Short mmCIF file of C-alpha atoms in Angstrom, two decimals:
data_model
loop_
_atom_site.label_atom_id
_atom_site.label_comp_id
_atom_site.label_asym_id
_atom_site.label_seq_id
_atom_site.Cartn_x
_atom_site.Cartn_y
_atom_site.Cartn_z
CA MET A 13 118.73 119.23 102.26
CA LEU A 14 117.29 117.74 99.06
CA LYS A 15 119.03 115.13 96.92
CA ASN A 16 116.70 115.78 93.94
CA LEU A 17 117.52 112.27 92.73
CA HIS A 18 116.21 108.71 92.84
CA LEU A 19 117.31 106.30 95.55
CA VAL A 20 118.10 102.99 93.86
CA ALA A 21 119.75 100.23 95.89
CA GLY A 22 121.48 102.63 98.25
CA GLU A 23 122.73 105.01 95.54
CA TRP A 24 121.33 108.43 94.61
CA ALA A 25 120.85 108.19 90.88
CA SER A 26 120.03 110.74 88.19
CA GLY A 27 117.96 110.15 85.09
CA SER A 28 117.92 111.23 81.48
CA SER A 29 115.49 114.08 82.16
CA THR A 30 114.05 116.18 84.98
CA PHE A 31 110.73 117.61 86.11
CA THR A 32 109.91 120.68 88.16
CA SER A 33 107.73 120.59 91.26
CA GLU A 34 104.64 122.80 91.46
CA PRO A 35 104.41 123.92 95.10
CA ALA A 36 101.44 125.77 96.52
CA HIS A 37 103.94 128.35 97.77
CA GLY A 38 107.69 128.66 98.13
CA PRO A 39 110.41 127.71 95.64
CA ALA A 40 110.02 125.08 92.93
CA HIS A 41 112.71 122.41 92.61
CA GLU A 42 113.98 120.26 89.79
CA PHE A 43 114.01 116.49 90.32
CA ALA A 44 115.36 113.63 88.27
CA ALA A 45 112.57 111.92 86.35
CA GLY A 46 112.10 108.16 86.49
CA THR A 47 112.67 105.72 83.62
CA PRO A 48 111.84 102.05 83.04
CA ASP A 49 115.57 101.30 83.26
CA LEU A 50 115.70 102.69 86.81
CA VAL A 51 112.64 100.59 87.67
CA ASP A 52 114.45 97.51 86.37
CA GLN A 53 117.51 98.27 88.50
CA ALA A 54 115.41 98.82 91.61
CA ALA A 55 113.35 95.65 91.09
CA LYS A 56 116.45 93.51 90.57
CA ALA A 57 118.04 94.97 93.70
CA ALA A 58 114.85 94.28 95.66
CA GLU A 59 114.83 90.65 94.53
CA ASP A 60 118.45 90.29 95.59
CA ALA A 61 117.64 91.87 98.96
CA PHE A 62 114.77 89.45 99.52
CA TRP A 63 117.16 86.50 99.98
CA SER A 64 118.38 88.09 103.19
CA TYR A 65 115.59 90.44 104.28
CA GLY A 66 112.79 87.97 103.51
CA TYR A 67 114.44 85.45 105.84
CA SER A 68 115.25 87.88 108.66
CA SER A 69 113.45 87.46 111.98
CA PRO A 70 110.43 89.53 113.00
CA VAL A 71 112.56 91.09 115.75
CA GLU A 72 115.14 92.25 113.19
CA ARG A 73 112.46 93.74 110.98
CA ALA A 74 110.86 95.45 113.97
CA ALA A 75 114.19 97.13 114.72
CA PHE A 76 114.26 98.39 111.12
CA LEU A 77 110.76 99.87 111.37
CA ASP A 78 111.66 101.56 114.66
CA ARG A 79 114.82 103.01 113.16
CA ILE A 80 112.93 104.41 110.16
CA ALA A 81 110.53 106.10 112.59
CA ASP A 82 113.48 107.59 114.51
CA GLU A 83 115.10 108.88 111.32
CA ILE A 84 111.84 110.48 110.12
CA GLU A 85 111.38 112.22 113.44
CA ALA A 86 114.96 113.51 113.31
CA ARG A 87 114.07 115.22 110.01
CA GLY A 88 110.69 116.44 111.21
CA ALA A 89 111.26 120.17 110.77
CA ASP A 90 112.58 119.75 107.22
CA ILE A 91 109.68 117.47 106.28
CA THR A 92 107.12 119.94 107.59
CA GLU A 93 108.76 122.88 105.82
CA ILE A 94 108.82 121.38 102.36
CA GLY A 95 105.57 119.45 102.86
CA THR A 96 103.62 122.62 103.56
CA GLN A 97 105.18 124.32 100.53
CA GLU A 98 104.41 121.47 98.16
CA THR A 99 100.87 120.66 99.27
CA GLY A 100 99.52 123.85 100.82
CA LEU A 101 98.56 121.85 103.90
CA PRO A 102 99.04 123.65 107.24
CA ALA A 103 102.02 122.76 109.42
CA ALA A 104 99.78 121.26 112.11
CA ARG A 105 98.31 118.81 109.57
CA LEU A 106 101.77 117.74 108.37
CA GLU A 107 103.01 117.32 111.93
CA GLY A 108 99.96 115.25 112.82
CA GLU A 109 100.41 113.10 109.72
CA ARG A 110 104.08 112.61 110.57
CA GLY A 111 103.02 111.42 114.02
CA ARG A 112 100.62 108.97 112.42
CA THR A 113 103.33 107.73 110.04
CA VAL A 114 105.92 107.02 112.73
CA GLY A 115 103.18 105.69 114.99
CA GLN A 116 102.11 103.05 112.47
CA LEU A 117 105.75 102.05 111.89
CA ARG A 118 106.13 101.44 115.63
CA LEU A 119 102.73 99.75 115.91
CA PHE A 120 103.71 97.30 113.18
CA ALA A 121 107.04 96.73 114.88
CA ARG A 122 105.37 95.73 118.17
CA TYR A 123 102.85 93.58 116.30
CA ILE A 124 105.37 91.51 114.37
CA GLU A 125 107.59 91.09 117.43
CA LYS A 126 104.80 88.92 118.86
CA SER A 127 104.60 86.96 115.56
CA ASP A 128 100.82 87.48 115.52
CA HIS A 129 100.97 88.19 111.77
CA LEU A 130 102.31 84.70 111.03
CA ASP A 131 99.09 82.83 111.91
CA ILE A 132 101.18 79.82 112.94
CA ARG A 133 99.26 76.52 113.04
CA HIS A 134 100.60 73.10 113.99
CA ASP A 135 99.00 69.69 113.60
CA GLU A 136 101.28 67.18 115.26
CA ALA A 137 102.19 63.91 113.57
CA MET A 138 99.97 60.91 114.35
CA PRO A 139 102.12 57.96 113.23
CA ASP A 140 99.77 55.38 114.78
CA ARG A 141 96.57 56.74 113.27
CA GLN A 142 94.50 54.18 111.35
CA PRO A 143 93.91 53.54 108.57
CA LEU A 144 96.69 56.00 107.61
CA PRO A 145 99.19 57.91 109.70
CA ARG A 146 99.24 61.72 109.66
CA PRO A 147 102.49 63.61 109.07
CA ASP A 148 103.61 66.64 111.08
CA LEU A 149 102.04 69.77 109.52
CA ARG A 150 103.03 73.35 110.27
CA LEU A 151 101.55 76.44 108.61
CA VAL A 152 103.08 79.91 108.60
CA GLN A 153 102.61 83.09 106.58
CA ARG A 154 105.67 83.89 104.46
CA PRO A 155 106.56 87.13 102.63
CA ILE A 156 105.77 87.15 98.92
CA GLY A 157 108.81 89.05 97.60
CA PRO A 158 109.40 92.59 96.25
CA VAL A 159 106.39 94.92 96.39
CA ALA A 160 105.65 98.10 94.38
CA VAL A 161 104.05 101.04 96.19
CA PHE A 162 102.52 104.12 94.56
CA GLY A 163 102.58 107.27 96.68
CA ALA A 164 99.25 109.03 97.27
CA SER A 165 98.59 112.66 96.39
CA ASN A 166 96.50 113.48 99.45
CA PHE A 167 98.73 111.96 102.14
CA PRO A 168 102.38 112.92 101.51
CA LEU A 169 103.49 110.94 104.58
CA ALA A 170 100.93 108.43 105.86
CA PHE A 171 100.14 106.88 102.45
CA SER A 172 103.32 107.60 100.55
CA THR A 173 107.07 106.91 100.72
CA ALA A 174 107.19 105.32 104.16
CA GLY A 175 103.44 105.17 104.69
CA GLY A 176 101.09 102.31 105.38
CA ASP A 177 101.76 100.21 102.26
CA THR A 178 105.54 100.50 102.59
CA ALA A 179 105.48 99.90 106.34
CA SER A 180 103.25 96.84 106.06
CA ALA A 181 105.32 95.34 103.24
CA LEU A 182 108.56 95.87 105.14
CA ALA A 183 106.96 94.40 108.27
CA ALA A 184 105.99 91.33 106.27
CA GLY A 185 109.57 90.89 105.04
CA CYS A 186 109.13 92.31 101.52
CA PRO A 187 111.56 94.80 99.94
CA VAL A 188 109.78 97.83 98.46
CA VAL A 189 110.10 99.92 95.31
CA VAL A 190 108.19 103.20 95.71
CA LYS A 191 106.91 105.27 92.80
CA GLY A 192 106.85 108.74 94.35
CA HIS A 193 103.95 111.08 93.64
CA SER A 194 104.87 114.17 91.63
CA ALA A 195 102.71 116.33 93.92
CA HIS A 196 105.27 116.16 96.74
CA PRO A 197 108.68 114.96 95.48
CA GLY A 198 110.63 116.97 98.03
CA THR A 199 108.77 115.35 100.92
CA ALA A 200 109.42 111.94 99.36
CA ASP A 201 113.10 112.84 98.96
CA ILE A 202 113.61 113.59 102.65
CA VAL A 203 111.64 110.56 103.82
CA ALA A 204 113.70 108.36 101.48
CA GLN A 205 116.82 109.81 103.06
CA ALA A 206 115.46 108.69 106.43
CA VAL A 207 114.83 105.13 105.18
CA ASP A 208 118.29 105.04 103.59
CA ALA A 209 119.89 106.14 106.85
CA ALA A 210 118.05 103.35 108.71
CA ILE A 211 119.22 100.75 106.16
CA LYS A 212 122.84 101.84 106.49
CA ALA A 213 122.70 102.08 110.29
CA LEU A 214 121.49 98.48 110.59
CA GLY A 215 123.67 97.08 107.79
CA LEU A 216 120.74 95.82 105.71
CA HIS A 217 120.89 94.99 102.02
CA SER A 218 120.65 98.27 100.11
CA GLY A 219 117.98 96.89 97.77
CA VAL A 220 115.41 96.61 100.55
CA PHE A 221 114.04 100.05 99.60
CA SER A 222 114.18 102.21 96.46
CA LEU A 223 112.41 105.42 95.42
CA ILE A 224 111.72 106.35 91.79
CA GLN A 225 110.55 109.93 91.32
CA GLY A 226 108.27 111.30 88.60
CA GLY A 227 108.53 110.07 85.04
CA LYS A 228 105.98 109.36 82.34
CA ARG A 229 103.22 106.77 82.39
CA ASP A 230 105.67 104.11 81.19
CA VAL A 231 107.43 104.23 84.57
CA GLY A 232 104.32 103.10 86.44
CA THR A 233 103.51 100.58 83.74
CA SER A 234 106.98 99.05 83.83
CA LEU A 235 106.82 98.84 87.63
CA VAL A 236 103.56 96.87 87.84
CA GLN A 237 104.58 94.66 84.93
CA HIS A 238 108.11 93.92 86.10
CA PRO A 239 108.41 90.14 86.51
CA LEU A 240 110.18 90.49 89.88
CA ILE A 241 107.39 92.57 91.45
CA ASN A 242 104.94 90.34 93.34
CA ALA A 243 102.23 92.78 94.48
CA VAL A 244 101.25 96.43 94.18
CA GLY A 245 99.92 98.87 96.78
CA PHE A 246 98.07 101.92 95.43
CA THR A 247 95.98 104.81 96.78
CA GLY A 248 94.47 107.11 94.18
CA SER A 249 91.79 107.66 91.59
CA LEU A 250 89.40 105.03 90.26
CA ALA A 251 90.54 105.55 86.67
CA GLY A 252 94.26 105.34 87.44
CA GLY A 253 93.84 102.46 89.84
CA ARG A 254 91.71 100.45 87.47
CA ALA A 255 94.27 100.89 84.68
CA LEU A 256 97.05 99.56 86.92
CA PHE A 257 94.80 96.76 88.19
CA ASP A 258 94.17 95.63 84.63
CA LEU A 259 97.92 95.66 83.92
CA CYS A 260 98.55 93.46 86.97
CA ALA A 261 95.84 91.03 85.87
CA SER A 262 97.11 90.86 82.28
CA ARG A 263 100.68 89.90 83.19
CA PRO A 264 101.86 86.41 82.15
CA HIS A 265 101.93 85.74 85.91
CA PRO A 266 99.17 87.95 87.40
CA ILE A 267 99.84 89.57 90.76
CA PRO A 268 97.54 91.05 93.41
CA PHE A 269 96.78 94.76 93.13
CA PHE A 270 95.74 96.32 96.43
CA GLY A 271 94.13 99.53 95.23
CA GLU A 272 92.25 101.93 97.49
CA LEU A 273 90.22 103.97 95.04
CA GLY A 274 87.96 106.16 97.19
CA SER A 275 84.21 106.40 97.77
CA VAL A 276 81.40 108.83 98.59
CA ASN A 277 81.00 107.47 102.16
CA PRO A 278 77.23 107.99 102.53
CA MET A 279 75.60 108.94 105.81
CA PHE A 280 72.05 107.85 106.65
CA ILE A 281 70.48 110.28 109.14
CA LEU A 282 67.50 108.49 110.66
CA PRO A 283 64.22 110.14 111.77
CA ALA A 284 64.67 110.34 115.54
CA ALA A 285 68.29 111.45 115.24
CA ILE A 286 67.51 114.28 112.82
CA ALA A 287 64.54 115.37 114.93
CA ASN A 288 66.55 115.45 118.16
CA ARG A 289 70.03 116.41 116.94
CA GLY A 290 69.65 117.65 113.38
CA ALA A 291 71.60 120.88 113.85
CA GLU A 292 74.43 119.13 115.67
CA ILE A 293 74.74 116.51 112.95
CA ALA A 294 74.57 119.13 110.19
CA ASN A 295 77.39 121.15 111.72
CA GLY A 296 79.48 118.01 112.27
CA TRP A 297 78.91 116.90 108.69
CA SER A 298 79.92 120.30 107.35
CA ALA A 299 83.16 120.21 109.32
CA SER A 300 83.95 116.68 108.16
CA LEU A 301 83.04 117.48 104.55
CA THR A 302 85.41 120.44 104.35
CA MET A 303 88.28 119.09 106.45
CA GLY A 304 91.47 119.34 104.41
CA ALA A 305 89.46 120.87 101.53
CA GLY A 306 87.55 117.61 101.30
CA GLN A 307 90.65 115.77 100.06
CA PHE A 308 90.16 112.61 102.10
CA CYS A 309 89.16 109.25 100.66
CA THR A 310 86.72 109.00 103.58
CA ASN A 311 85.12 112.39 102.90
CA PRO A 312 81.35 111.97 103.61
CA GLY A 313 80.00 113.45 100.38
CA ILE A 314 76.41 112.17 100.64
CA ALA A 315 73.85 112.77 103.40
CA ILE A 316 70.59 110.80 103.09
CA VAL A 317 67.57 112.01 105.05
CA LEU A 318 63.79 111.54 105.07
CA ASP A 319 61.97 114.36 103.30
CA GLY A 320 60.07 116.78 105.54
CA PRO A 321 60.50 119.72 107.95
CA ASP A 322 63.44 118.10 109.79
CA ALA A 323 65.22 117.70 106.47
CA ASP A 324 64.55 121.39 105.74
CA ALA A 325 66.12 122.41 109.05
CA PHE A 326 69.11 120.10 108.53
CA THR A 327 69.70 121.52 105.06
CA GLU A 328 69.46 125.11 106.25
CA THR A 329 71.97 124.51 109.07
CA ALA A 330 74.42 122.67 106.80
CA ALA A 331 74.19 125.45 104.19
CA ALA A 332 74.91 128.11 106.78
CA ALA A 333 77.90 126.19 108.14
CA LEU A 334 79.36 125.55 104.68
CA THR A 335 78.88 129.17 103.60
CA ALA A 336 81.11 130.24 106.48
CA VAL A 337 84.02 128.05 105.34
CA ALA A 338 86.80 130.03 103.69
CA PRO A 339 88.45 128.85 100.44
CA GLN A 340 91.20 126.28 100.95
CA THR A 341 94.25 125.41 98.86
CA MET A 342 93.99 122.09 97.07
CA LEU A 343 96.92 119.72 96.84
CA THR A 344 97.64 120.19 93.13
CA ASP A 345 96.38 122.12 90.14
CA GLY A 346 95.22 118.81 88.67
CA ILE A 347 93.10 118.00 91.72
CA ALA A 348 91.61 121.49 91.59
CA ASP A 349 90.74 120.99 87.91
CA ALA A 350 89.14 117.63 88.70
CA TYR A 351 87.10 119.24 91.48
CA ARG A 352 85.79 121.88 89.09
CA SER A 353 84.88 119.16 86.61
CA GLY A 354 83.00 117.25 89.31
CA VAL A 355 81.12 120.40 90.30
CA ALA A 356 80.18 121.04 86.67
CA ARG A 357 79.03 117.45 86.18
CA THR A 358 76.84 117.57 89.29
CA GLY A 359 75.38 120.96 88.45
CA LYS A 360 74.34 119.87 84.95
CA ASP A 361 71.88 117.32 86.30
CA THR A 362 68.46 118.91 86.02
CA ALA A 363 67.16 116.82 88.92
CA VAL A 364 69.76 118.34 91.27
CA ARG A 365 69.29 121.73 92.90
CA GLU A 366 72.29 123.87 93.85
CA LEU A 367 72.09 125.32 97.37
CA ILE A 368 75.58 126.79 97.64
CA GLY A 369 77.69 127.68 94.63
CA THR A 370 80.72 129.85 94.06
CA SER A 371 83.57 130.30 91.61
CA CYS A 372 86.66 128.07 91.95
CA SER A 373 88.97 129.16 89.13
CA THR A 374 92.33 128.59 90.81
CA ARG A 375 93.89 126.07 93.20
CA GLU A 376 91.59 127.44 95.92
CA ALA A 377 88.41 125.42 96.58
CA SER A 378 85.18 126.49 98.23
CA PRO A 379 82.31 124.21 99.32
CA TYR A 380 79.39 123.36 97.07
CA LEU A 381 76.10 121.96 98.35
CA TYR A 382 73.38 120.29 96.29
CA THR A 383 70.15 118.44 97.02
CA CYS A 384 68.00 115.98 95.12
CA SER A 385 65.14 113.57 95.69
CA GLY A 386 65.55 109.90 96.40
CA ASP A 387 63.96 109.19 93.01
CA ALA A 388 66.62 111.31 91.28
CA TRP A 389 69.40 109.47 93.09
CA LEU A 390 68.04 106.06 92.14
CA SER A 391 67.66 107.02 88.48
CA ASN A 392 71.14 108.53 88.02
CA GLU A 393 74.18 106.40 88.80
CA GLY A 394 76.44 109.40 88.14
CA LEU A 395 75.35 111.03 91.41
CA GLY A 396 77.17 108.25 93.24
CA GLU A 397 80.53 109.06 91.65
CA GLU A 398 83.14 110.60 93.94
CA VAL A 399 83.95 114.29 93.62
CA PHE A 400 87.30 114.77 95.32
CA GLY A 401 86.79 117.98 97.28
CA PRO A 402 84.32 119.77 99.60
CA LEU A 403 81.14 118.97 97.67
CA GLY A 404 78.08 117.72 99.53
CA LEU A 405 74.83 116.24 98.26
CA ILE A 406 71.72 115.90 100.43
CA VAL A 407 69.42 113.13 99.18
CA ARG A 408 65.82 113.39 100.42
CA ALA A 409 64.11 110.01 100.49
CA ARG A 410 60.32 109.71 100.37
CA ASN A 411 60.04 107.17 103.18
CA VAL A 412 61.89 104.44 105.07
CA GLU A 413 61.39 101.99 102.22
CA GLN A 414 63.25 104.34 99.89
CA LEU A 415 66.08 104.57 102.43
CA ARG A 416 66.47 100.82 101.97
CA GLU A 417 66.35 101.17 98.18
CA ILE A 418 69.09 103.79 98.31
CA ALA A 419 71.21 101.59 100.57
CA LEU A 420 70.78 98.67 98.17
CA SER A 421 71.73 100.87 95.21
CA LEU A 422 75.12 101.84 96.65
CA GLU A 423 78.34 100.66 95.08
CA GLY A 424 81.20 99.52 97.29
CA GLN A 425 82.29 102.08 99.88
CA LEU A 426 85.12 102.56 102.32
CA THR A 427 82.61 103.67 104.96
CA CYS A 428 78.89 103.97 105.59
CA THR A 429 77.48 105.88 108.54
CA LEU A 430 74.23 105.68 110.51
CA HIS A 431 73.17 108.62 112.67
CA LEU A 432 70.56 107.25 115.03
CA ASP A 433 68.84 107.57 118.37
CA GLU A 434 67.31 104.68 120.29
CA ASP A 435 63.94 104.99 118.54
CA ASP A 436 65.73 104.47 115.20
CA ASN A 437 67.03 101.02 116.12
CA PRO A 438 64.46 98.98 114.15
CA VAL A 439 65.25 100.86 110.92
CA ALA A 440 68.96 100.90 111.70
CA LYS A 441 69.03 97.14 112.15
CA GLU A 442 67.58 96.62 108.68
CA LEU A 443 69.97 99.11 107.10
CA LEU A 444 72.96 97.65 108.91
CA SER A 445 72.45 94.26 107.28
CA ILE A 446 72.60 95.99 103.89
CA LEU A 447 75.44 98.40 104.62
CA GLU A 448 77.80 95.73 105.95
CA ARG A 449 77.73 94.27 102.43
CA LYS A 450 78.56 97.67 100.97
CA ALA A 451 81.43 98.97 103.11
CA GLY A 452 84.54 97.96 105.01
CA ARG A 453 83.74 100.19 108.00
CA ILE A 454 80.32 101.00 109.51
CA LEU A 455 80.06 104.01 111.82
CA VAL A 456 77.28 105.00 114.19
CA ASN A 457 76.92 108.64 115.29
CA GLY A 458 80.34 109.64 114.02
CA PHE A 459 82.11 111.01 110.95
CA PRO A 460 84.49 108.89 108.87
CA THR A 461 87.32 111.34 108.16
CA GLY A 462 89.35 110.06 111.13
CA VAL A 463 90.92 106.65 110.40
CA GLU A 464 92.45 105.11 113.52
CA VAL A 465 95.68 103.14 112.99
CA CYS A 466 95.13 100.07 115.17
CA ASN A 467 94.45 96.34 115.11
CA ALA A 468 90.72 96.43 114.33
CA MET A 469 90.64 99.09 111.60
CA VAL A 470 89.47 98.22 108.08
CA HIS A 471 90.26 100.73 105.35
CA GLY A 472 88.95 99.04 102.23
CA GLY A 473 85.69 97.70 100.91
CA PRO A 474 83.91 96.18 97.92
CA TYR A 475 84.83 97.51 94.49
CA PRO A 476 85.16 100.33 93.53
CA ALA A 477 86.20 101.41 97.02
CA SER A 478 89.09 98.98 96.70
CA THR A 479 90.17 96.21 94.38
CA ASN A 480 90.42 93.56 97.10
CA PHE A 481 87.51 93.44 99.54
CA GLY A 482 89.35 91.07 101.88
CA ALA A 483 92.16 93.52 102.62
CA THR A 484 92.78 96.75 104.50
CA SER A 485 95.42 99.41 103.86
CA VAL A 486 95.28 100.71 107.45
CA GLY A 487 95.90 98.79 110.67
CA THR A 488 97.96 95.73 111.50
CA MET A 489 95.89 93.46 109.24
CA ALA A 490 97.42 95.40 106.30
CA ILE A 491 100.58 93.31 106.76
CA ARG A 492 98.69 90.18 105.68
CA ARG A 493 98.37 91.54 102.14
CA PHE A 494 102.03 90.82 101.51
CA LEU A 495 102.16 87.34 103.04
CA ARG A 496 101.04 83.96 101.75
CA PRO A 497 100.50 80.71 103.68
CA VAL A 498 103.06 77.94 103.38
CA CYS A 499 102.54 74.48 104.89
CA TYR A 500 105.62 72.49 105.97
CA GLN A 501 104.88 68.77 105.94
CA GLY A 502 107.29 66.43 107.65
CA VAL A 503 110.09 69.00 107.52
CA PRO A 504 112.79 68.27 110.16
CA ILE A 505 112.88 70.74 113.02
CA SER A 506 116.52 71.49 112.26
CA LEU A 507 115.47 73.03 108.92
CA LEU A 508 112.64 75.18 110.25
CA PRO A 509 112.97 78.82 111.32
CA GLU A 510 113.05 79.30 115.08
CA TYR A 511 109.66 81.05 115.21
CA LEU A 512 107.98 77.92 113.82
CA LEU A 513 109.08 75.72 116.69
CA ASP A 514 106.75 74.86 119.57
#
């Protein structure tokens, strides 16, 4: 079932060393570890593939995306089996994520078939215009070349080997070199087999997709600094993402780094809403906070309320709901260690009061709940740092004016949420004008842990939520990250691609 190797330009390659997976349960496996030399081979093959794949038609690329989806589905049982072993996620979660993965491949296929991603514009020639004639001008978005993708720890399918970054790059016409995440190498292995099967079935250039597994830090460094790589897609920690971002910027020819680095996704629960529906919102927040052991980049870690009896009732209900949540297995030992560190950092703040605490000494995580005043939040930037796991903080603001101050103090977020009833509209309108400058997605009376894959979705935001506020890593607009506009002036029709013609 497993190759336990790298896929480089259609060949399953070994390396000079190996690493062993660390599954939550089930057998461990040895995999070949990546090297800078393998990265070089994959990048060169991707550049060679671009001369055919980058000039293929949208219809041809759509067929490729559809075939990848078919091949992943054909391996569905194997993917679920090893995915649950490696990550500890339940089978239903893996099956749902697989559905999302193949669904976004097919969504992108339908989207590019219509050429909507090309943003074609045509200004016809005006030879008789005075005082100067105007030439024929045609604009189209063109693929940028080979793209590097880093697999995510928390989404072994939807944000990894054939996930959103890979799918959007392939849809754009860009070959992809994936750096697999060591948390789920077996899952990456089987998905890479599916992509390889699709390449061979359609007779595409073998360099259109490669997978490099594991390896030391120099593997990732060599990938983002390789002169043939033209952009990088990344989902992960702020520290790791910022380090790669800086490497991309320091290259002799800098390239864009599309990093999604997470956020605390604050929720503002306004006075009428908490008075009328406080218990309902508290229970919903608790469920969202602990979903998947809190290992979502859209996990709503902060709830901001007005101090008073309604805040007391909200806190009591949330505490009761979180106390009832059983321990959950985290994706890796490293993530569990980082969660414990985040808990310790939060608990050390003397202005923060612990409401629910427990002992998390293994890969199992239990919820923690803290509360602090609005003054404490505003005076301690560290409270706004993400803790990856089921940790919640209730911030109690003195008044509506302090709600605005807290909103203004926020760093960039993936999401911000307003819970409101009709009587809250005046306050909500003021907050909305602030929050739209802070986040890529604004929710009302919902919870952000569900990210719909569709045309209108934005999964990104101002730094540090992401490194490019004008981009999204989810939805059809994600394809535009790997395209650049080219204007054709006075080029004969016989030389233009068919999709540029009127």
